[in-house]
Coordinates of C-alpha atoms in Angstrom, one line a residue:
M1 CA 118.1 61.0 99.9
N2 CA 121.2 60.8 98.7
I3 CA 122.4 57.7 100.3
E4 CA 125.9 59.9 101.7
R5 CA 123.7 61.8 104.2
L6 CA 122.7 59.0 105.9
P7 CA 125.7 58.1 107.6
H8 CA 126.1 61.4 109.0
L9 CA 122.4 61.5 110.2
L10 CA 122.4 58.2 112.0
P11 CA 126.2 58.2 113.1
R12 CA 125.4 54.0 114.4
L13 CA 124.4 52.9 110.5
R14 CA 127.7 49.9 109.7
R15 CA 128.6 50.0 106.2
E16 CA 126.5 46.5 104.8
E17 CA 123.8 48.4 107.2
V18 CA 123.8 51.1 104.6
E19 CA 124.3 49.2 101.3
F20 CA 121.1 47.4 102.7
I21 CA 119.4 50.4 102.6
K22 CA 121.2 51.5 99.2
D23 CA 120.3 48.1 97.6
N24 CA 116.7 48.2 98.6
G25 CA 116.0 52.3 97.0
L26 CA 114.8 52.5 101.1
N27 CA 116.6 56.0 101.1
D28 CA 114.1 57.1 99.2
Y29 CA 112.0 57.1 101.1
F30 CA 114.4 58.9 105.0
F31 CA 113.7 62.4 104.5
L32 CA 114.6 65.2 106.9
H33 CA 111.1 67.7 107.5
N34 CA 111.1 71.4 109.3
I35 CA 108.9 71.7 111.8
A36 CA 108.1 75.1 113.0
E37 CA 105.4 76.6 115.7
E38 CA 102.7 77.0 113.4
T39 CA 103.5 73.5 111.7
F40 CA 100.7 71.3 112.2
F41 CA 102.9 67.7 110.9
T42 CA 101.0 64.5 110.8
P43 CA 103.0 61.3 111.6
K44 CA 103.0 58.6 108.9
A45 CA 101.9 55.0 109.4
G46 CA 104.8 52.8 109.7
S47 CA 107.8 55.2 110.5
L48 CA 109.7 56.8 113.2
Y49 CA 110.9 60.2 113.7
M50 CA 113.8 60.6 115.2
V51 CA 114.7 64.5 116.5
K52 CA 117.9 65.9 114.8
E53 CA 117.7 69.1 115.6
G54 CA 115.5 71.8 118.4
G55 CA 112.2 69.8 119.7
I56 CA 108.6 68.8 119.3
I57 CA 105.4 68.9 120.9
V58 CA 103.2 65.5 120.1
Y59 CA 99.9 66.1 120.7
G60 CA 97.7 62.8 120.9
Y61 CA 94.1 62.6 120.7
V62 CA 92.1 59.0 121.6
D63 CA 89.5 58.3 121.5
D64 CA 85.9 59.9 123.5
H65 CA 87.5 63.3 123.6
L66 CA 91.2 62.6 125.4
E67 CA 93.7 64.7 124.4
F68 CA 97.8 64.5 125.8
N69 CA 101.0 65.4 125.1
M70 CA 104.4 65.2 125.3
D71 CA 108.1 67.0 124.6
F72 CA 110.3 65.3 122.3
D73 CA 114.2 67.4 122.1
I74 CA 117.2 65.7 120.3
G75 CA 118.2 62.3 119.3
D76 CA 114.6 61.6 120.8
C77 CA 112.2 59.0 118.4
I78 CA 107.9 58.6 118.4
G79 CA 106.1 56.4 116.4
Q80 CA 107.4 52.6 117.6
A81 CA 104.0 51.4 119.5
D82 CA 102.0 52.2 114.9
L83 CA 104.9 49.6 113.9
F84 CA 102.5 47.0 116.0
H85 CA 98.8 48.0 116.7
R86 CA 97.4 50.2 116.1
E87 CA 95.8 52.0 118.0
N88 CA 93.5 55.1 116.9
I89 CA 95.3 57.5 118.3
D90 CA 96.1 60.2 115.8
F91 CA 99.8 62.5 116.2
I92 CA 99.9 66.1 115.4
I93 CA 103.6 67.9 115.7
R94 CA 104.5 71.0 116.7
G95 CA 108.0 73.1 117.0
K96 CA 109.1 74.3 119.6
P97 CA 109.6 76.9 119.1
T98 CA 111.4 75.3 115.5
A99 CA 113.1 71.3 114.7
I100 CA 114.3 69.3 111.9
I101 CA 113.0 64.8 112.1
L102 CA 114.4 62.9 110.5
E103 CA 111.9 60.8 108.9
I104 CA 112.5 56.8 109.2
P105 CA 110.9 53.9 106.8
A106 CA 110.8 51.5 109.8
K107 CA 108.1 49.6 108.8
K108 CA 109.7 48.9 104.4
I109 CA 112.6 48.2 106.4
M110 CA 110.7 45.2 108.6
E111 CA 109.3 44.3 105.9
K112 CA 112.7 43.8 104.0
G113 CA 114.1 41.5 106.6
D114 CA 116.2 43.8 108.5
I115 CA 115.2 45.9 111.3
K116 CA 119.0 45.1 112.9
F117 CA 120.1 48.4 112.2
L118 CA 117.0 49.7 114.4
N119 CA 118.4 47.8 117.6
F120 CA 120.0 51.7 118.4
I121 CA 116.9 53.8 117.7
Y122 CA 114.5 51.1 119.6
E123 CA 117.3 51.3 122.7
K124 CA 116.7 55.0 122.2
M125 CA 113.2 55.1 122.0
L126 CA 112.3 52.7 125.1
N127 CA 115.0 54.8 128.0
K128 CA 111.8 57.4 126.0
M129 CA 109.2 56.2 126.5
V130 CA 109.8 55.5 130.3
T131 CA 110.7 58.4 130.8
N132 CA 107.6 59.5 128.8
I133 CA 105.1 57.8 131.0
I134 CA 106.2 58.3 134.1
K135 CA 106.2 62.5 133.2
L136 CA 102.8 62.1 131.8
F137 CA 101.6 60.5 134.8
K138 CA 102.6 62.6 137.1
T139 CA 101.5 65.6 134.9
Y140 CA 97.8 64.6 134.7
A141 CA 98.5 63.4 138.2
A142 CA 98.8 67.1 139.6
K143 CA 96.0 68.2 137.3
V144 CA 93.1 66.3 139.7
N145 CA 96.0 67.1 142.7
F146 CA 96.1 70.6 142.2
S147 CA 94.5 73.4 142.2
N148 CA 94.6 75.7 138.7
E149 CA 97.7 78.0 139.9
Q150 CA 99.3 75.1 141.4
Y151 CA 99.3 72.7 138.2
F152 CA 100.6 76.1 136.8
I153 CA 103.3 76.1 138.0
N154 CA 104.3 72.4 138.2
F155 CA 103.6 72.4 134.4
L156 CA 106.3 75.6 134.1
L157 CA 108.3 73.6 136.4
N158 CA 108.4 70.9 133.9
N159 CA 109.6 72.9 131.3
G160 CA 112.6 74.6 132.9
G161 CA 111.3 77.5 135.0
S162 CA 109.9 78.7 131.9
F163 CA 107.1 78.6 128.4
T164 CA 107.7 80.0 125.2
F165 CA 104.3 79.4 123.5
T166 CA 102.2 81.6 120.5
S167 CA 99.2 82.6 121.7
T168 CA 96.9 82.6 125.3
E169 CA 94.7 79.8 123.1
D170 CA 97.4 77.9 121.9
L171 CA 98.7 77.6 126.0
A172 CA 95.6 77.0 127.1
Y173 CA 95.5 74.5 124.8
I174 CA 98.3 72.7 126.2
L175 CA 97.6 72.5 128.8
H176 CA 93.6 71.9 128.5
I177 CA 92.6 74.3 130.6
E178 CA 89.6 76.9 129.6
L179 CA 91.4 79.9 128.4
R180 CA 90.0 82.6 131.2
T181 CA 91.0 80.2 133.4
V182 CA 94.6 80.3 132.5
Q183 CA 94.6 84.7 132.2
R184 CA 93.7 84.3 135.7
V185 CA 95.6 82.2 136.9
I186 CA 98.8 83.9 135.4
K187 CA 97.4 87.5 136.4
K188 CA 97.2 86.0 140.3
L189 CA 101.0 84.3 140.0
I190 CA 101.9 87.1 138.1
G191 CA 100.5 89.8 141.2
Q192 CA 101.9 87.5 144.2
G193 CA 105.7 88.1 142.2
I194 CA 106.0 84.5 141.6
I195 CA 105.7 84.7 138.0
E196 CA 106.5 86.7 135.3
K197 CA 105.6 87.9 131.7
S198 CA 107.5 88.6 128.6
K199 CA 105.5 89.0 124.9
K200 CA 104.7 85.0 124.7
T201 CA 107.5 84.1 127.2
I202 CA 106.0 83.4 131.2
C203 CA 108.7 82.6 133.7
I204 CA 109.1 81.6 137.3
T205 CA 110.5 84.2 139.3
D206 CA 110.7 83.1 142.4
E207 CA 111.0 79.6 142.5
E208 CA 111.1 78.9 146.3
A209 CA 107.8 80.4 146.8
A210 CA 106.4 78.8 143.4
R211 CA 107.8 75.3 145.0
D212 CA 106.2 76.1 148.2
L213 CA 103.0 76.4 146.8
I214 CA 102.6 73.5 145.6
S215 CA 104.2 71.7 148.2
P216 CA 101.6 69.6 150.5
K217 CA 100.7 71.4 153.6

């Protein structure tokens, strides 16, 4: 990447940090990636990825066929865990629906002995990491404690009341619910007037009823 682009992509870089990157030829390892819904982008080990435009969904796959997913928006970073500990977790990134992400060669920079310029990224990552861990706990606790209808409504509420998907199969995959169950849940909630479906977007139309559905009785 042209070294002159980096201060625009990472505006908190100082002049000496830009010179450090240039002198070590590290700018050649910075890349911008365009990510779409149909993209299955696999992050590189030892790299950080910062969302510069749009949003992404990150799918993680661990041993014993366990999986999880989290949303990331502009300014968020992923890849931090891989820098320090190599777990058997495979990640795939998809657009939400499109995004541009910046690949940062963090491991190579650390090997060169200067990680100061990463400090502001780490601060941002730690804040987001805590937020996502809490969100992950809430989401999967909901899956245990809620009915399928409640779980679906909780998912929509956590996504601002609406969600756009590529296919019902993809939606079922994201929710970790069997396809026919998802189709039944959507049909039932539409019939109750709680949600509506327009092409590939489902949104809550009666928020009061939606929140009442998931409230403890």
